[in-house]
Short mmCIF file of C-alpha atoms in Angstrom, two decimals:
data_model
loop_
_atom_site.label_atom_id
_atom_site.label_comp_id
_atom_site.label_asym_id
_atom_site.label_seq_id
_atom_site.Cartn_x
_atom_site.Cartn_y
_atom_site.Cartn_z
CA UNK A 775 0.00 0.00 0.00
CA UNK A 776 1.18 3.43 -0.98
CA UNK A 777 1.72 6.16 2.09
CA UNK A 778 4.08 8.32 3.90
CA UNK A 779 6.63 6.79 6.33
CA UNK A 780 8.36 8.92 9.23
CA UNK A 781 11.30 7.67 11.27
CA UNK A 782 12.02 7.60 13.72
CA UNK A 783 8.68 7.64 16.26
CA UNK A 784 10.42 9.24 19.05
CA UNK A 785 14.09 10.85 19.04
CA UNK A 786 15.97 12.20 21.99
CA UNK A 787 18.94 14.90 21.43
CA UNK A 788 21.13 16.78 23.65
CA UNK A 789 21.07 20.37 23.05
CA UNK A 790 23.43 21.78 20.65
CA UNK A 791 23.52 18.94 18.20
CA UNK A 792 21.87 18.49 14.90
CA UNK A 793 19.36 15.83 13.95
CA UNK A 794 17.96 14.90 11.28
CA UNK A 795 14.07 13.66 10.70
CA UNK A 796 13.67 10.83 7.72
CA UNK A 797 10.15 11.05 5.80
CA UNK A 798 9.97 8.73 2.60
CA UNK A 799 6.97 8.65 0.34
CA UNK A 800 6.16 6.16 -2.20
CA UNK A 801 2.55 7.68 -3.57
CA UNK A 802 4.57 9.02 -6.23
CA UNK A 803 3.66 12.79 -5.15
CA UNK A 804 5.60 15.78 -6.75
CA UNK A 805 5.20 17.83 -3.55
CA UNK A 806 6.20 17.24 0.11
CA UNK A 807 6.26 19.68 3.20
CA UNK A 808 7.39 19.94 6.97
CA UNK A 809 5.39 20.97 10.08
CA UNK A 810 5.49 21.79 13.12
CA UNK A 811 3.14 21.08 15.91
CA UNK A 812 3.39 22.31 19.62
CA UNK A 813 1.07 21.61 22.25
CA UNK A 814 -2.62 23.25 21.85
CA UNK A 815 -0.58 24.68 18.33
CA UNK A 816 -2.17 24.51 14.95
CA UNK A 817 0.09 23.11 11.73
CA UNK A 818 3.59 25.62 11.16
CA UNK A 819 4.88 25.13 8.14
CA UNK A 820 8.37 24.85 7.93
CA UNK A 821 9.96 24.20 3.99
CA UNK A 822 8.01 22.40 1.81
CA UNK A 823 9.14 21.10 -1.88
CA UNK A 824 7.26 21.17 -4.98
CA UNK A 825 10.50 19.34 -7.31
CA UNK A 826 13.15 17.28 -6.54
CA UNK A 827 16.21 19.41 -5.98
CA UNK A 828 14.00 22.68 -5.06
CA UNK A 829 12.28 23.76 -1.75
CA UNK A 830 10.72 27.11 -0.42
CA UNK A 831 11.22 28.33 3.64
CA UNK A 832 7.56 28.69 5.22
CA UNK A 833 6.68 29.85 8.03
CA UNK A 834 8.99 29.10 10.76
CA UNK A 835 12.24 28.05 8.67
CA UNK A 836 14.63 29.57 10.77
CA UNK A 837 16.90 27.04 12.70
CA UNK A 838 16.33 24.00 9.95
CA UNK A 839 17.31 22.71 6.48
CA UNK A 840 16.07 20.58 4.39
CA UNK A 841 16.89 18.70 0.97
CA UNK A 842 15.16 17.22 -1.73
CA UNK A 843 17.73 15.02 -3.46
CA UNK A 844 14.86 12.40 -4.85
CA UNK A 845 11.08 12.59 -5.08
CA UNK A 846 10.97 9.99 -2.74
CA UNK A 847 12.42 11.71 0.18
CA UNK A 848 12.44 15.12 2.15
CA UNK A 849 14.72 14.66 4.93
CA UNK A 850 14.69 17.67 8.23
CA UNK A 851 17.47 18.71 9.43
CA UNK A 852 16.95 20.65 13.07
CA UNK A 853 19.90 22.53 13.47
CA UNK A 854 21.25 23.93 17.03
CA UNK A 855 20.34 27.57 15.79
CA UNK A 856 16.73 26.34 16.48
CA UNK A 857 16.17 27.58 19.83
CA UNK A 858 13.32 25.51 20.84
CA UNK A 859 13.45 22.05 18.33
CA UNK A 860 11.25 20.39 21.16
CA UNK A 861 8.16 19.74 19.47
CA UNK A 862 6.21 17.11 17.05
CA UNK A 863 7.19 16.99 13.54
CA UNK A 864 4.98 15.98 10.71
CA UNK A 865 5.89 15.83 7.07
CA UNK A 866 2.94 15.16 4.35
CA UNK A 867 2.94 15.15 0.48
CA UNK A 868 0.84 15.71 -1.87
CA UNK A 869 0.26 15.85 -5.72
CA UNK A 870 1.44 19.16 -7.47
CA UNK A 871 -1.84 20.95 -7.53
CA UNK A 872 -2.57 19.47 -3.94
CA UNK A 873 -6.32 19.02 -5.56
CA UNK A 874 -6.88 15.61 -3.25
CA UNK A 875 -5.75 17.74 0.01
CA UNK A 876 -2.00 16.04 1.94
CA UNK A 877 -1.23 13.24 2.89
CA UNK A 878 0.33 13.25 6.63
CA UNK A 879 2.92 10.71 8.18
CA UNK A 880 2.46 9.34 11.43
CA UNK A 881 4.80 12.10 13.04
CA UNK A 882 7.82 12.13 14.80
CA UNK A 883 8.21 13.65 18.66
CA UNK A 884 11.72 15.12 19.42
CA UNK A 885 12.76 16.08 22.54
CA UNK A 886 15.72 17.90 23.47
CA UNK A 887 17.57 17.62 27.04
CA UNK B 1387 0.16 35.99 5.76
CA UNK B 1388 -3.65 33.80 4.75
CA UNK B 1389 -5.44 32.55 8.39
CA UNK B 1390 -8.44 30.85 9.04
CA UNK B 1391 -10.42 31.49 12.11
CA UNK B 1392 -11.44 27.68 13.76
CA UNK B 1393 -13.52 27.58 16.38
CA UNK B 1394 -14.30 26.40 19.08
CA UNK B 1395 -10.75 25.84 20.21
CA UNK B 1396 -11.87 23.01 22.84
CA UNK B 1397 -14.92 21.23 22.91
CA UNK B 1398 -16.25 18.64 26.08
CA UNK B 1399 -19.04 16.99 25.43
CA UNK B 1400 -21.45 13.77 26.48
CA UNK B 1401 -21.36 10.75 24.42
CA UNK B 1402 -24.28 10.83 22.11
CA UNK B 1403 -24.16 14.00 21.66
CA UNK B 1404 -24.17 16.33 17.95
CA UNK B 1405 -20.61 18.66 17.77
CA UNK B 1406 -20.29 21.60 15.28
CA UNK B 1407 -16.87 23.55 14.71
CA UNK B 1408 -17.16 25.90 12.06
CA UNK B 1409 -13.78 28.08 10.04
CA UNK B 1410 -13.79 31.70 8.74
CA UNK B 1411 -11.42 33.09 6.22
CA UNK B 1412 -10.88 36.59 4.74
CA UNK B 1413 -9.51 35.00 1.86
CA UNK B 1414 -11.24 32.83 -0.86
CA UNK B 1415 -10.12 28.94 -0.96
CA UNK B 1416 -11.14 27.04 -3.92
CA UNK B 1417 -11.36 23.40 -1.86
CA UNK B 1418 -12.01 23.35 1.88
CA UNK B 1419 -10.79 20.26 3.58
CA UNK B 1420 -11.51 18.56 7.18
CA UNK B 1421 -8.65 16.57 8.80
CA UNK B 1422 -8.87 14.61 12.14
CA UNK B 1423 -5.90 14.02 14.07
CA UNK B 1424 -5.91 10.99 16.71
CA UNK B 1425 -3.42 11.99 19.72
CA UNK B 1426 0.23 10.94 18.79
CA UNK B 1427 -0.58 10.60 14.73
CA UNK B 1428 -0.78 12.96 11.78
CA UNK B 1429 -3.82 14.37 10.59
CA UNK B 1430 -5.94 12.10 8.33
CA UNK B 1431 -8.92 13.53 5.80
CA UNK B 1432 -12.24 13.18 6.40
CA UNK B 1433 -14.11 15.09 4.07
CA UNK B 1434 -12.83 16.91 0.90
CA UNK B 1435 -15.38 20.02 -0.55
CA UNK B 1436 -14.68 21.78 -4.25
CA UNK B 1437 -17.51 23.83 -4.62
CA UNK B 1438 -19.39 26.37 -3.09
CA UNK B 1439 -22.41 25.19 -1.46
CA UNK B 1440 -21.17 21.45 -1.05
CA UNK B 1441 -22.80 19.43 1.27
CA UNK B 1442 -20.80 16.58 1.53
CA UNK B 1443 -21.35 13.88 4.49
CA UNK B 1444 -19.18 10.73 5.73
CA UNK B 1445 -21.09 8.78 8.01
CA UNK B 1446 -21.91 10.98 10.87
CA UNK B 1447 -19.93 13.63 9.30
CA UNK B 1448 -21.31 16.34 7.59
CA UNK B 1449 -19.51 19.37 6.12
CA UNK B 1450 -20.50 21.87 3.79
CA UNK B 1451 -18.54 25.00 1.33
CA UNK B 1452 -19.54 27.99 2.13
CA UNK B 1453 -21.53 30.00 -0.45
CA UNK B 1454 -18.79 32.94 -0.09
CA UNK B 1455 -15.87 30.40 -0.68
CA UNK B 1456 -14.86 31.76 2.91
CA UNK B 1457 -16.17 29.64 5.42
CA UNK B 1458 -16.59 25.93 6.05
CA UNK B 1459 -18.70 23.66 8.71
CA UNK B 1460 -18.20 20.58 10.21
CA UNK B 1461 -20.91 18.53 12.11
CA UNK B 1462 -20.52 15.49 14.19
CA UNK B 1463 -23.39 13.73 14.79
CA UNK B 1464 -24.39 11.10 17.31
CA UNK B 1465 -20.94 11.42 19.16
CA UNK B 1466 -18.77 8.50 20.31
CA UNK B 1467 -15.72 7.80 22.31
CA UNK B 1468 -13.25 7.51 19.40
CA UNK B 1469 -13.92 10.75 17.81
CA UNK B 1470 -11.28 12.39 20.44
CA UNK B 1471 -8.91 14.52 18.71
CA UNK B 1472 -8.11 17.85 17.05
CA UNK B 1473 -10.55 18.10 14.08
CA UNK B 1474 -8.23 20.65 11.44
CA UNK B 1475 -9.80 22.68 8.64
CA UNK B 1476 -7.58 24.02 5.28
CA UNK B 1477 -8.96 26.13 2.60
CA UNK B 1478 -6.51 25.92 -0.36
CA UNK B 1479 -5.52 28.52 -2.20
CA UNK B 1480 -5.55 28.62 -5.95
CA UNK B 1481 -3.07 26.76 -7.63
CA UNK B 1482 -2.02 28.90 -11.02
CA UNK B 1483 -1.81 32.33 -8.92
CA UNK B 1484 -1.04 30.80 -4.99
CA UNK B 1485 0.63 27.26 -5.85
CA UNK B 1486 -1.88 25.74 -4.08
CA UNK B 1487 -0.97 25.39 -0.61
CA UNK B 1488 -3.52 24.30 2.45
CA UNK B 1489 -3.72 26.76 5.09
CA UNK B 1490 -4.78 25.37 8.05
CA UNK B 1491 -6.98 26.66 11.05
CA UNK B 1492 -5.34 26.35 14.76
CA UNK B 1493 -7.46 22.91 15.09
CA UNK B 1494 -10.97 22.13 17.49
CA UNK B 1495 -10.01 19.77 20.70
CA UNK B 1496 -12.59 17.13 20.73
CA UNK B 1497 -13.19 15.50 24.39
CA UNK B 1498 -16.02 12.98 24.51
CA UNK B 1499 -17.04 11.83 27.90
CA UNK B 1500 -18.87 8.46 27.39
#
């Protein structure tokens, strides 16, 4: 069956290091895109990607990088210039018009000590 | 930038009982779209609506388009236990002119008390 896998579920860090969030697709969808979600928050939108090897900054890009080497893949970076990374990420595709709505992944909740 | 308006922002209810959350936009959105998201998951759709006017129901779900293309309803009949989560709204914007992107209201808390 075709979806949207995130990995991993839960990931611990130690502040100041950089860590990176995997989100692989196989529903053959041009565009993919990175939120954020804290608690009683809405959907932030961090980068999203319309074509492989091009991405836009959204709303809260500051403090992450992304890259979009394969339509397949749109792998998060948090970087330690985000000052608070703890939060839960979701990353969700769609087709290029976005006409049947995203698809979500299951998330992934990092926490930072 | 775009916002939509979502409200309530928490709702606690009796088991059995109907739920409405409604969205407001100033902008226009060519597709309005109702996601649920169970505690600890992403957000999965429920109802999809292209035109204005739609009525479109799922089961107990019901959601309609607004006539102005700015607004959106959702309605929960007949509660139950498992329909705990944050019920999210998006109004897309036009493709050709905005790319397309949702834009998402700051999500309804559902609590159901059975």
């Amino acid at each position: 069956d075709g979806g949207i896998t995130q990995s991993p579920k839960y990931l611990f860090r130690k502040e100041g290091q950089n860590v990176t969030l995997s989100c692989e697709q196989n529903l053959n969808h041009d565009a993919m895109y990175w939120y954020r979600q804290d608690p009683g928050q809405g959907l932030r939108l961090i980068y999203y990607s319309q074509i492989v090897n091009d991405f836009q900054k959204g709303d809260i890009a500051e403090g992450y990088s992304v890259s979009r080497e394969k339509k397949e893949s749109f792998p998060l970076t948090v970087t330690s210039a985000q000052k608070n990374p703890t939060a839960f990420y979701l990353c969700a595709s769609s087709t290029i018009t976005g006409g049947d709505g995203y698809t979500f992944g299951s998330g992934t909740r990092l926490t930072v000590v | 930038g775009q916002q939509l308006n979502q409200s309530p922002q928490s709702m606690f209810i009796q088991e059995g009982e109907d739920v409405s959350m409604n969205c407001t936009s100033s902008s226009i959105f060519n597709t309005w779209l109702w996601y649920k998201q169970d505690p600890g998951e992403g957000p999965v759709l429920l109802i999809a609506l292209y035109k204005a006017g739609e009525l479109t129901s799922n089961g107990r779900l019901t959601a309609q388009f607004g006539i102005t293309r700015k607004d959106s309803f959702l309605n929960i009949s007949a509660s139950i236990p498992s329909d705990v989560g944050i019920y999210f709204c998006a109004g897309q914007l036009d493709f050709y002119n905005q790319g397309g992107k949702l834009i998402f209201g700051q999500g309804t808390e559902l609590s159901v008390k059975p």
